[in-house]
mmCIF file of C-alpha atoms and ligand atoms in Angstrom:
data_model
loop_
_atom_site.group_PDB
_atom_site.id
_atom_site.type_symbol
_atom_site.label_atom_id
_atom_site.label_comp_id
_atom_site.label_asym_id
_atom_site.label_seq_id
_atom_site.Cartn_x
_atom_site.Cartn_y
_atom_site.Cartn_z
ATOM 1 C CA MET A 1 0.003 0.130 -0.136
ATOM 2 C CA TYR A 2 0.776 3.510 -0.306
ATOM 3 C CA LYS A 3 2.384 5.817 2.244
ATOM 4 C CA THR A 4 0.948 9.239 2.426
ATOM 5 C CA GLY A 5 3.961 10.834 3.568
ATOM 6 C CA GLU A 6 5.642 9.518 0.548
ATOM 7 C CA LEU A 7 3.096 10.437 -1.976
ATOM 8 C CA ILE A 8 3.148 13.951 -0.440
ATOM 9 C CA GLU A 9 6.872 14.190 -1.285
ATOM 10 C CA ARG A 10 6.518 12.880 -4.722
ATOM 11 C CA LEU A 11 3.642 15.213 -5.578
ATOM 12 C CA SER A 12 5.529 18.183 -4.240
ATOM 13 C CA ASN A 13 8.754 17.307 -6.371
ATOM 14 C CA GLU A 14 6.717 15.769 -9.664
ATOM 15 C CA HIS A 15 3.589 17.537 -9.597
ATOM 16 C CA SER A 16 1.806 14.341 -10.665
ATOM 17 C CA LEU A 17 0.052 11.615 -9.187
ATOM 18 C CA SER A 18 -1.773 8.530 -10.536
ATOM 19 C CA LEU A 19 -5.690 8.424 -10.084
ATOM 20 C CA GLU A 20 -5.342 5.759 -7.322
ATOM 21 C CA GLU A 21 -2.747 7.794 -5.744
ATOM 22 C CA TYR A 22 -4.735 10.808 -5.504
ATOM 23 C CA ALA A 23 -7.875 8.822 -4.521
ATOM 24 C CA PHE A 24 -5.692 7.183 -1.615
ATOM 25 C CA LEU A 25 -4.419 10.775 -0.478
ATOM 26 C CA ILE A 26 -7.992 11.956 -0.278
ATOM 27 C CA LYS A 27 -9.328 8.995 1.451
ATOM 28 C CA GLU A 28 -6.412 8.749 4.028
ATOM 29 C CA ARG A 29 -6.501 12.381 5.008
ATOM 30 C CA THR A 30 -5.231 12.848 8.516
ATOM 31 C CA PRO A 31 -4.590 16.354 10.288
ATOM 32 C CA GLU A 32 -0.866 15.668 9.968
ATOM 33 C CA ALA A 33 -1.088 15.022 6.043
ATOM 34 C CA ALA A 34 -3.178 18.341 5.872
ATOM 35 C CA THR A 35 -0.724 20.248 7.734
ATOM 36 C CA GLU A 36 2.193 18.936 5.840
ATOM 37 C CA LEU A 37 0.533 19.749 2.506
ATOM 38 C CA ALA A 38 -0.404 23.247 3.299
ATOM 39 C CA SER A 39 3.204 23.983 4.333
ATOM 40 C CA LEU A 40 4.426 22.708 1.253
ATOM 41 C CA ALA A 41 1.664 24.655 -0.877
ATOM 42 C CA ASP A 42 2.484 27.818 1.193
ATOM 43 C CA LYS A 43 6.001 27.519 0.387
ATOM 44 C CA LYS A 44 5.446 27.204 -3.374
ATOM 45 C CA ARG A 45 2.877 30.027 -3.919
ATOM 46 C CA ARG A 46 5.589 32.170 -1.809
ATOM 47 C CA GLU A 47 8.078 31.154 -4.634
ATOM 48 C CA VAL A 48 5.924 32.205 -7.341
ATOM 49 C CA TYR A 49 3.739 34.884 -5.693
ATOM 50 C CA GLY A 50 5.235 35.948 -2.516
ATOM 51 C CA THR A 51 2.556 37.093 -0.040
ATOM 52 C CA ASP A 52 0.620 38.973 -2.797
ATOM 53 C CA VAL A 53 -3.149 38.361 -2.728
ATOM 54 C CA TYR A 54 -4.970 39.147 -6.042
ATOM 55 C CA ILE A 55 -8.418 40.600 -5.700
ATOM 56 C CA ARG A 56 -11.107 40.389 -8.430
ATOM 57 C CA GLY A 57 -14.231 42.615 -8.320
ATOM 58 C CA LEU A 58 -17.290 40.057 -8.751
ATOM 59 C CA ILE A 59 -20.381 41.804 -10.613
ATOM 60 C CA GLU A 60 -23.131 39.438 -10.564
ATOM 61 C CA ILE A 61 -25.007 40.565 -13.543
ATOM 62 C CA SER A 62 -27.948 38.491 -13.509
ATOM 63 C CA ASN A 63 -29.754 35.955 -11.842
ATOM 64 C CA TYR A 64 -32.050 34.742 -14.640
ATOM 65 C CA CYS A 65 -30.803 31.348 -15.680
ATOM 66 C CA VAL A 66 -32.280 28.931 -18.381
ATOM 67 C CA ASN A 67 -30.526 26.016 -16.771
ATOM 68 C CA ASP A 68 -31.663 23.780 -14.117
ATOM 69 C CA CYS A 69 -28.609 22.590 -12.160
ATOM 70 C CA LEU A 70 -30.068 20.318 -9.105
ATOM 71 C CA TYR A 71 -27.776 22.077 -6.536
ATOM 72 C CA CYS A 72 -27.784 25.992 -7.555
ATOM 73 C CA GLY A 73 -30.493 28.302 -5.901
ATOM 74 C CA ILE A 74 -30.991 30.324 -9.099
ATOM 75 C CA ARG A 75 -31.801 27.362 -11.117
ATOM 76 C CA ARG A 76 -34.794 27.915 -13.353
ATOM 77 C CA SER A 77 -37.487 25.860 -11.496
ATOM 78 C CA ASN A 78 -37.005 27.859 -8.395
ATOM 79 C CA LYS A 79 -39.964 29.871 -8.236
ATOM 80 C CA ALA A 80 -39.125 31.622 -5.012
ATOM 81 C CA CYS A 81 -35.936 33.093 -6.387
ATOM 82 C CA ASP A 82 -36.729 36.938 -6.861
ATOM 83 C CA ARG A 83 -35.053 37.674 -10.483
ATOM 84 C CA TYR A 84 -32.952 40.585 -11.437
ATOM 85 C CA ARG A 85 -30.668 41.616 -14.166
ATOM 86 C CA LEU A 86 -28.210 44.681 -14.182
ATOM 87 C CA THR A 87 -28.195 47.080 -17.209
ATOM 88 C CA PRO A 88 -24.989 47.922 -18.811
ATOM 89 C CA GLU A 89 -25.032 51.174 -16.966
ATOM 90 C CA GLU A 90 -25.499 49.502 -13.759
ATOM 91 C CA ILE A 91 -22.288 47.358 -14.408
ATOM 92 C CA LEU A 92 -20.210 50.156 -15.585
ATOM 93 C CA LEU A 93 -21.053 52.127 -12.195
ATOM 94 C CA CYS A 94 -20.082 48.945 -10.327
ATOM 95 C CA CYS A 95 -16.497 49.252 -12.334
ATOM 96 C CA LYS A 96 -16.305 52.578 -11.498
ATOM 97 C CA GLU A 97 -16.851 51.964 -7.841
ATOM 98 C CA GLY A 98 -14.318 49.209 -8.154
ATOM 99 C CA TYR A 99 -11.505 51.101 -9.939
ATOM 100 C CA LYS A 100 -11.500 53.417 -7.315
ATOM 101 C CA LEU A 101 -11.390 50.589 -4.395
ATOM 102 C CA GLY A 102 -8.325 49.351 -6.233
ATOM 103 C CA PHE A 103 -9.838 46.381 -8.447
ATOM 104 C CA ARG A 104 -7.805 45.733 -11.631
ATOM 105 C CA THR A 105 -10.076 42.953 -12.722
ATOM 106 C CA PHE A 106 -13.720 42.987 -12.933
ATOM 107 C CA VAL A 107 -15.509 39.390 -13.389
ATOM 108 C CA MET A 108 -19.100 39.506 -14.701
ATOM 109 C CA GLN A 109 -20.870 36.617 -13.500
ATOM 110 C CA GLY A 110 -24.214 35.457 -13.910
ATOM 111 C CA GLY A 111 -26.787 32.948 -15.002
ATOM 112 C CA GLU A 112 -27.280 31.851 -18.497
ATOM 113 C CA ASP A 113 -29.501 34.604 -19.575
ATOM 114 C CA PRO A 114 -30.468 35.394 -23.217
ATOM 115 C CA TYR A 115 -30.923 39.230 -22.361
ATOM 116 C CA TYR A 116 -27.317 39.316 -22.550
ATOM 117 C CA THR A 117 -26.600 38.995 -26.070
ATOM 118 C CA ASP A 118 -23.445 38.987 -28.056
ATOM 119 C CA ASP A 119 -23.974 42.597 -29.226
ATOM 120 C CA LEU A 120 -25.054 43.746 -25.810
ATOM 121 C CA LEU A 121 -21.871 42.453 -23.925
ATOM 122 C CA CYS A 122 -19.509 43.246 -26.761
ATOM 123 C CA GLU A 123 -20.334 46.911 -26.298
ATOM 124 C CA LEU A 124 -20.313 46.684 -22.458
ATOM 125 C CA ILE A 125 -16.873 44.976 -22.742
ATOM 126 C CA SER A 126 -15.511 47.498 -25.071
ATOM 127 C CA GLU A 127 -16.712 50.201 -22.936
ATOM 128 C CA VAL A 128 -15.113 48.669 -19.894
ATOM 129 C CA LYS A 129 -11.754 48.205 -21.867
ATOM 130 C CA SER A 130 -11.709 51.503 -23.047
ATOM 131 C CA GLN A 131 -12.759 53.344 -19.735
ATOM 132 C CA TYR A 132 -10.335 51.248 -17.704
ATOM 133 C CA PRO A 133 -7.352 50.220 -20.231
ATOM 134 C CA ASP A 134 -5.138 48.732 -17.173
ATOM 135 C CA CYS A 135 -7.766 46.249 -16.130
ATOM 136 C CA ALA A 136 -8.715 42.813 -17.137
ATOM 137 C CA VAL A 137 -12.575 41.691 -17.812
ATOM 138 C CA THR A 138 -13.221 38.083 -16.751
ATOM 139 C CA LEU A 139 -16.686 36.679 -18.122
ATOM 140 C CA SER A 140 -18.383 33.765 -16.325
ATOM 141 C CA LEU A 141 -21.615 33.331 -18.096
ATOM 142 C CA GLY A 142 -21.522 29.766 -18.638
ATOM 143 C CA GLU A 143 -21.827 27.973 -21.843
ATOM 144 C CA ARG A 144 -22.129 29.936 -25.349
ATOM 145 C CA SER A 145 -21.388 28.960 -28.708
ATOM 146 C CA ARG A 146 -17.628 29.222 -30.073
ATOM 147 C CA GLU A 147 -18.564 31.947 -32.295
ATOM 148 C CA SER A 148 -19.890 33.864 -29.196
ATOM 149 C CA TYR A 149 -16.678 33.097 -27.140
ATOM 150 C CA GLU A 150 -14.697 34.695 -30.169
ATOM 151 C CA MET A 151 -16.815 37.863 -30.408
ATOM 152 C CA LEU A 152 -16.572 38.330 -26.810
ATOM 153 C CA PHE A 153 -12.763 37.620 -26.856
ATOM 154 C CA LYS A 154 -12.321 40.210 -30.006
ATOM 155 C CA ALA A 155 -14.272 42.627 -28.008
ATOM 156 C CA GLY A 156 -11.721 42.406 -25.056
ATOM 157 C CA ALA A 157 -12.220 39.782 -22.774
ATOM 158 C CA ASP A 158 -9.360 38.737 -21.203
ATOM 159 C CA ARG A 159 -10.335 35.628 -18.995
ATOM 160 C CA TYR A 160 -13.070 33.100 -18.752
ATOM 161 C CA LEU A 161 -14.440 31.094 -15.913
ATOM 162 C CA LEU A 162 -16.331 27.940 -16.373
ATOM 163 C CA ARG A 163 -16.295 25.315 -13.681
ATOM 164 C CA HIS A 164 -16.343 21.769 -15.297
ATOM 165 C CA GLU A 165 -18.185 21.010 -11.910
ATOM 166 C CA THR A 166 -17.006 17.410 -11.891
ATOM 167 C CA TYR A 167 -14.995 15.503 -14.540
ATOM 168 C CA ASP A 168 -16.996 12.486 -14.050
ATOM 169 C CA LYS A 169 -19.454 12.395 -16.551
ATOM 170 C CA GLU A 170 -21.767 10.014 -14.838
ATOM 171 C CA HIS A 171 -21.494 12.070 -11.728
ATOM 172 C CA TYR A 172 -22.237 15.215 -13.759
ATOM 173 C CA GLU A 173 -25.252 13.447 -14.901
ATOM 174 C CA LYS A 174 -26.615 13.356 -11.315
ATOM 175 C CA LEU A 175 -25.840 16.714 -10.613
ATOM 176 C CA HIS A 176 -27.875 18.254 -13.482
ATOM 177 C CA PRO A 177 -30.805 17.607 -15.906
ATOM 178 C CA SER A 178 -30.656 15.402 -18.799
ATOM 179 C CA SER A 179 -30.930 18.820 -20.865
ATOM 180 C CA MET A 180 -27.463 19.632 -19.907
ATOM 181 C CA SER A 181 -24.147 18.089 -21.274
ATOM 182 C CA TRP A 182 -20.800 17.044 -19.624
ATOM 183 C CA ASP A 183 -19.576 16.841 -23.259
ATOM 184 C CA ASN A 184 -20.552 20.274 -24.262
ATOM 185 C CA ARG A 185 -19.199 21.809 -20.964
ATOM 186 C CA MET A 186 -15.559 20.132 -21.847
ATOM 187 C CA LYS A 187 -16.029 21.266 -25.347
ATOM 188 C CA CYS A 188 -16.601 25.069 -24.263
ATOM 189 C CA LEU A 189 -13.618 24.904 -22.022
ATOM 190 C CA ARG A 190 -11.357 23.581 -25.021
ATOM 191 C CA GLU A 191 -12.777 26.254 -27.291
ATOM 192 C CA LEU A 192 -12.087 28.881 -24.731
ATOM 193 C CA ARG A 193 -8.515 27.863 -24.594
ATOM 194 C CA GLN A 194 -8.093 27.704 -28.434
ATOM 195 C CA ILE A 195 -9.612 30.948 -28.687
ATOM 196 C CA GLY A 196 -6.956 32.714 -26.500
ATOM 197 C CA TYR A 197 -8.647 33.154 -22.812
ATOM 198 C CA GLN A 198 -7.156 32.884 -19.603
ATOM 199 C CA VAL A 199 -9.363 29.852 -18.568
ATOM 200 C CA GLY A 200 -10.404 28.847 -15.207
ATOM 201 C CA CYS A 201 -12.266 25.577 -14.565
ATOM 202 C CA GLY A 202 -13.387 24.144 -10.925
ATOM 203 C CA PHE A 203 -15.698 22.001 -9.104
ATOM 204 C CA MET A 204 -17.810 21.982 -5.759
ATOM 205 C CA VAL A 205 -16.163 20.065 -2.821
ATOM 206 C CA GLU A 206 -18.387 17.328 -1.448
ATOM 207 C CA SER A 207 -21.324 17.859 -3.698
ATOM 208 C CA PRO A 208 -23.924 14.794 -3.618
ATOM 209 C CA PHE A 209 -22.692 11.514 -4.772
ATOM 210 C CA GLN A 210 -19.166 12.879 -5.036
ATOM 211 C CA SER A 211 -16.605 10.315 -3.484
ATOM 212 C CA GLU A 212 -12.500 10.291 -3.296
ATOM 213 C CA LYS A 213 -12.601 8.376 -6.939
ATOM 214 C CA GLU A 214 -14.388 11.700 -8.649
ATOM 215 C CA LEU A 215 -12.154 13.916 -6.798
ATOM 216 C CA ALA A 216 -9.257 12.110 -7.987
ATOM 217 C CA GLU A 217 -10.477 12.270 -11.631
ATOM 218 C CA ASP A 218 -11.250 16.206 -11.035
ATOM 219 C CA LEU A 219 -7.222 16.540 -10.021
ATOM 220 C CA LYS A 220 -5.966 14.226 -12.688
ATOM 221 C CA PHE A 221 -7.952 16.554 -15.046
ATOM 222 C CA ILE A 222 -6.236 19.828 -13.559
ATOM 223 C CA GLU A 223 -2.959 18.397 -13.905
ATOM 224 C CA GLU A 224 -3.417 17.589 -17.562
ATOM 225 C CA PHE A 225 -5.604 20.712 -18.669
ATOM 226 C CA LYS A 226 -3.265 23.156 -16.517
ATOM 227 C CA PRO A 227 -5.991 25.908 -16.074
ATOM 228 C CA ASP A 228 -4.896 29.120 -15.372
ATOM 229 C CA MET A 229 -7.191 29.253 -12.604
ATOM 230 C CA CYS A 230 -9.129 26.762 -10.787
ATOM 231 C CA GLY A 231 -12.301 27.777 -8.450
ATOM 232 C CA ILE A 232 -13.260 25.259 -5.925
ATOM 233 C CA GLY A 233 -15.491 25.366 -3.006
ATOM 234 C CA PRO A 234 -17.731 23.357 -0.612
ATOM 235 C CA PHE A 235 -21.230 22.588 -2.191
ATOM 236 C CA ILE A 236 -23.711 24.435 0.276
ATOM 237 C CA SER A 237 -27.242 23.138 0.246
ATOM 238 C CA HIS A 238 -29.869 25.607 -0.858
ATOM 239 C CA LYS A 239 -33.248 25.501 0.809
ATOM 240 C CA ASP A 240 -35.476 25.585 -2.770
ATOM 241 C CA THR A 241 -33.430 23.097 -4.656
ATOM 242 C CA PRO A 242 -33.860 19.268 -4.855
ATOM 243 C CA PHE A 243 -30.413 18.789 -2.887
ATOM 244 C CA LYS A 244 -31.950 20.749 0.145
ATOM 245 C CA ASP A 245 -31.483 17.855 2.496
ATOM 246 C CA GLU A 246 -27.965 16.955 1.259
ATOM 247 C CA PRO A 247 -24.997 17.603 3.722
ATOM 248 C CA SER A 248 -22.726 20.515 2.778
ATOM 249 C CA GLY A 249 -19.107 20.135 2.043
ATOM 250 C CA GLY A 250 -16.597 21.029 4.596
ATOM 251 C CA CYS A 251 -13.680 23.676 4.825
ATOM 252 C CA ASP A 252 -11.026 21.014 5.838
ATOM 253 C CA LEU A 253 -11.390 18.858 2.851
ATOM 254 C CA THR A 254 -11.833 22.074 0.533
ATOM 255 C CA CYS A 255 -8.320 23.497 2.074
ATOM 256 C CA TYR A 256 -6.641 19.963 1.456
ATOM 257 C CA LEU A 257 -7.463 20.045 -2.000
ATOM 258 C CA LEU A 258 -6.377 23.617 -2.451
ATOM 259 C CA SER A 259 -3.047 22.514 -1.188
ATOM 260 C CA ILE A 260 -2.901 19.671 -3.711
ATOM 261 C CA ILE A 261 -3.746 21.815 -6.459
ATOM 262 C CA ARG A 262 -1.079 24.050 -5.441
ATOM 263 C CA LEU A 263 1.443 21.169 -5.518
ATOM 264 C CA ILE A 264 -0.116 20.028 -9.010
ATOM 265 C CA TYR A 265 0.642 23.425 -10.574
ATOM 266 C CA PRO A 266 2.435 25.716 -8.221
ATOM 267 C CA ASN A 267 1.977 28.703 -10.725
ATOM 268 C CA ILE A 268 -1.902 28.505 -10.705
ATOM 269 C CA LEU A 269 -4.418 31.202 -9.584
ATOM 270 C CA LEU A 270 -6.214 29.751 -6.725
ATOM 271 C CA PRO A 271 -9.090 31.516 -5.272
ATOM 272 C CA SER A 272 -10.133 31.157 -1.351
ATOM 273 C CA THR A 273 -13.685 31.088 -2.225
ATOM 274 C CA THR A 274 -16.907 32.975 -0.824
ATOM 275 C CA ALA A 275 -18.322 29.474 0.008
ATOM 276 C CA LEU A 276 -15.332 28.758 1.890
ATOM 277 C CA GLY A 277 -16.021 31.759 3.960
ATOM 278 C CA THR A 278 -19.708 30.835 4.178
ATOM 279 C CA ILE A 279 -19.188 27.381 5.728
ATOM 280 C CA ASP A 280 -16.485 28.634 8.015
ATOM 281 C CA PRO A 281 -15.973 31.988 9.638
ATOM 282 C CA MET A 282 -12.284 31.925 9.064
ATOM 283 C CA GLY A 283 -12.412 29.664 5.756
ATOM 284 C CA ARG A 284 -11.183 32.266 3.490
ATOM 285 C CA GLU A 285 -8.232 32.898 5.692
ATOM 286 C CA LYS A 286 -7.743 29.045 6.108
ATOM 287 C CA GLY A 287 -7.845 28.770 2.250
ATOM 288 C CA LEU A 288 -5.003 31.356 1.741
ATOM 289 C CA LYS A 289 -3.172 29.727 4.311
ATOM 290 C CA ALA A 290 -3.275 26.191 2.428
ATOM 291 C CA GLY A 291 -2.232 27.786 -1.034
ATOM 292 C CA ALA A 292 -4.884 30.335 -2.488
ATOM 293 C CA ASN A 293 -3.967 33.473 -3.636
ATOM 294 C CA VAL A 294 -6.889 35.199 -4.805
ATOM 295 C CA VAL A 295 -9.972 36.452 -3.308
ATOM 296 C CA MET A 296 -13.257 37.502 -5.109
ATOM 297 C CA PRO A 297 -15.107 40.348 -2.992
ATOM 298 C CA ASN A 298 -18.467 41.517 -4.304
ATOM 299 C CA LEU A 299 -18.979 44.624 -6.219
ATOM 300 C CA SER A 300 -22.719 44.220 -7.110
ATOM 301 C CA PRO A 301 -24.905 46.838 -5.758
ATOM 302 C CA VAL A 302 -26.142 45.710 -2.394
ATOM 303 C CA GLY A 303 -29.791 45.838 -3.430
ATOM 304 C CA VAL A 304 -29.438 42.912 -5.412
ATOM 305 C CA ARG A 305 -26.921 40.773 -3.586
ATOM 306 C CA LYS A 306 -29.289 38.762 -1.345
ATOM 307 C CA LYS A 307 -30.877 37.549 -4.747
ATOM 308 C CA TYR A 308 -27.804 36.049 -6.085
ATOM 309 C CA GLU A 309 -28.194 33.340 -3.800
ATOM 310 C CA LEU A 310 -26.620 30.328 -5.136
ATOM 311 C CA TYR A 311 -26.507 28.643 -1.615
ATOM 312 C CA ASP A 312 -27.970 29.305 1.901
ATOM 313 C CA ASN A 313 -26.535 31.806 4.116
ATOM 314 C CA LYS A 314 -24.025 33.546 1.527
ATOM 315 C CA ILE A 315 -21.861 35.936 3.397
ATOM 316 C CA CYS A 316 -21.041 39.546 2.370
ATOM 317 C CA THR A 317 -24.779 40.010 1.139
ATOM 318 C CA GLY A 318 -25.353 43.193 3.516
ATOM 319 C CA GLU A 319 -21.989 44.883 3.214
ATOM 320 C CA GLU A 320 -21.047 47.570 0.445
ATOM 321 C CA ALA A 321 -18.140 46.964 -1.476
ATOM 322 C CA SER A 322 -16.124 49.137 0.320
ATOM 323 C CA GLU A 323 -16.774 47.551 3.619
ATOM 324 C CA CYS A 324 -15.950 44.194 2.278
ATOM 325 C CA ILE A 325 -12.546 45.255 0.856
ATOM 326 C CA GLU A 326 -11.606 46.548 4.197
ATOM 327 C CA CYS A 327 -12.656 43.753 6.151
ATOM 328 C CA LEU A 328 -10.873 41.486 3.605
ATOM 329 C CA ARG A 329 -7.649 43.425 3.742
ATOM 330 C CA GLY A 330 -7.690 43.240 7.522
ATOM 331 C CA ARG A 331 -8.355 39.158 7.301
ATOM 332 C CA ILE A 332 -5.548 39.046 4.635
ATOM 333 C CA ASN A 333 -3.015 40.969 6.803
ATOM 334 C CA ARG A 334 -3.551 39.000 9.884
ATOM 335 C CA ALA A 335 -3.240 35.652 7.986
ATOM 336 C CA GLY A 336 0.054 37.076 6.737
ATOM 337 C CA TYR A 337 -0.363 37.978 3.315
ATOM 338 C CA LYS A 338 -0.915 41.290 1.541
ATOM 339 C CA MET A 339 -3.618 42.537 -0.607
ATOM 340 C CA VAL A 340 -2.027 44.108 -3.699
ATOM 341 C CA THR A 341 -3.518 46.445 -6.623
ATOM 342 C CA ASP A 342 -2.730 44.532 -9.766
ATOM 343 C CA ARG A 343 -4.390 43.030 -12.755
ATOM 344 C CA GLY A 344 -3.159 39.680 -11.287
ATOM 345 C CA ASP A 345 -2.259 37.666 -14.283
ATOM 346 C CA ILE A 346 -0.655 34.211 -14.012
ATOM 347 C CA LYS A 347 2.872 34.025 -13.673
ATOM 348 C CA ARG A 348 4.258 31.501 -16.168
HETATM 349 N N1 SAM B 1 -23.965 30.230 -15.132
HETATM 350 C C1 SAM B 1 -22.568 30.408 -15.011
HETATM 351 C C2 SAM B 1 -22.101 29.146 -15.092
HETATM 352 O O1 SAM B 1 -22.730 28.073 -15.088
HETATM 353 O O2 SAM B 1 -20.602 28.692 -15.038
HETATM 354 C C3 SAM B 1 -21.982 31.082 -13.701
HETATM 355 C C4 SAM B 1 -22.681 31.155 -12.683
HETATM 356 S S1 SAM B 1 -22.955 29.618 -11.547
HETATM 357 C C5 SAM B 1 -24.015 30.096 -10.699
HETATM 358 C C6 SAM B 1 -21.268 29.747 -10.559
HETATM 359 C C7 SAM B 1 -20.936 28.493 -9.923
HETATM 360 O O3 SAM B 1 -21.719 28.477 -8.500
HETATM 361 C C8 SAM B 1 -21.152 27.306 -10.435
HETATM 362 O O4 SAM B 1 -20.036 26.861 -11.301
HETATM 363 C C9 SAM B 1 -21.197 26.127 -9.413
HETATM 364 O O5 SAM B 1 -19.901 25.724 -9.067
HETATM 365 C C10 SAM B 1 -21.390 27.316 -8.053
HETATM 366 N N2 SAM B 1 -22.648 26.864 -7.318
HETATM 367 C C11 SAM B 1 -23.725 26.718 -7.737
HETATM 368 N N3 SAM B 1 -24.572 26.478 -6.491
HETATM 369 C C12 SAM B 1 -23.515 25.973 -5.524
HETATM 370 C C13 SAM B 1 -24.033 25.559 -4.262
HETATM 371 N N4 SAM B 1 -25.385 25.161 -3.902
HETATM 372 N N5 SAM B 1 -23.018 25.235 -3.446
HETATM 373 C C14 SAM B 1 -21.726 25.658 -3.835
HETATM 374 N N6 SAM B 1 -21.566 26.372 -5.015
HETATM 375 C C15 SAM B 1 -22.544 26.294 -6.052
HETATM 376 FE FE1 FES B 2 -17.508 41.071 3.441
HETATM 377 FE FE2 FES B 2 -15.886 40.410 5.477
HETATM 378 S S1 FES B 2 -15.574 40.453 3.326
HETATM 379 S S2 FES B 2 -17.799 41.611 5.430
#
């Protein structure tokens, strides 16, 4: 049988393990292994990024969604969800506020909402890039056609976040209705990369039906695909979804996986997510100490924040952007890192 200590050492030196070895490392997780992984991961992140923590201003542009993912609070079938969408003018105001606060990346995220046509988005992206040429624009708007991705890229979008959710096709089918396709999601990720975007993938930790087997597949995928960014956070149940009674994921396993991902790909951009801060009051600090180097505070207007409720009890829905950034700056400092004003591109 494998020995955990030997696997950790090899992962740290060779940045690769077999599927079986990843699964073993996850199954045999102990507090000692977690401490060892976190310390190696933190060392690697300091070699590449020092103590810098990059910030991304998250603008939740719409909670209308044509999809019906079983885990998600803004799924189409959730009739209790109070829907909203931001106009281009409102989004530009968020960017204005964000720029003043030191953000140099704006992330426009939303449900898959046909209101945001290619023409509307291209015009908006061009406007943001002309007003803020020193900023990066990241999109997280789900699955679109290759032509659409190409148009948005030409208009100036730099990055695209599309979590793969799970690399196991059978598992994917248990988390999504039959109208959604794992093959298409993977195709989108490959196309985004070919077009020239900096690409982010990612998955939920301890989503329903997930075991170490599926997580090992996610890790192997990250090792092979080498995304510029990987967003992981615990699955958190939402009261108005079919998964309302499923247990939520934990902070410890999420941090353990963050450390492993940092060791697989030392240069990767790794956010310590809002979901991690929701499941544990010190979650974001723990994530940073485990190897994460990005945080994504909310820049959406306070009036709509509560409505973008992907899961129950999401934090930071009542605070102004300026309050969150000051709160986070303190948290980051106390954890031993430094928030920087920077586009925060991946270091190659
Ligand atoms: N519509 C876009 C997409 O599909 O990529 C972006 C928005 S989507 C709501 C953003 C991410 O939220 C998803 O990729 C999913 O991983 C995460 N998410 C949704 N519901 C969640 C839940 N209940 N717990 C934790 N994360 C969740
Ligand atoms: Fe939003 Fe602390 S980060 S209140």
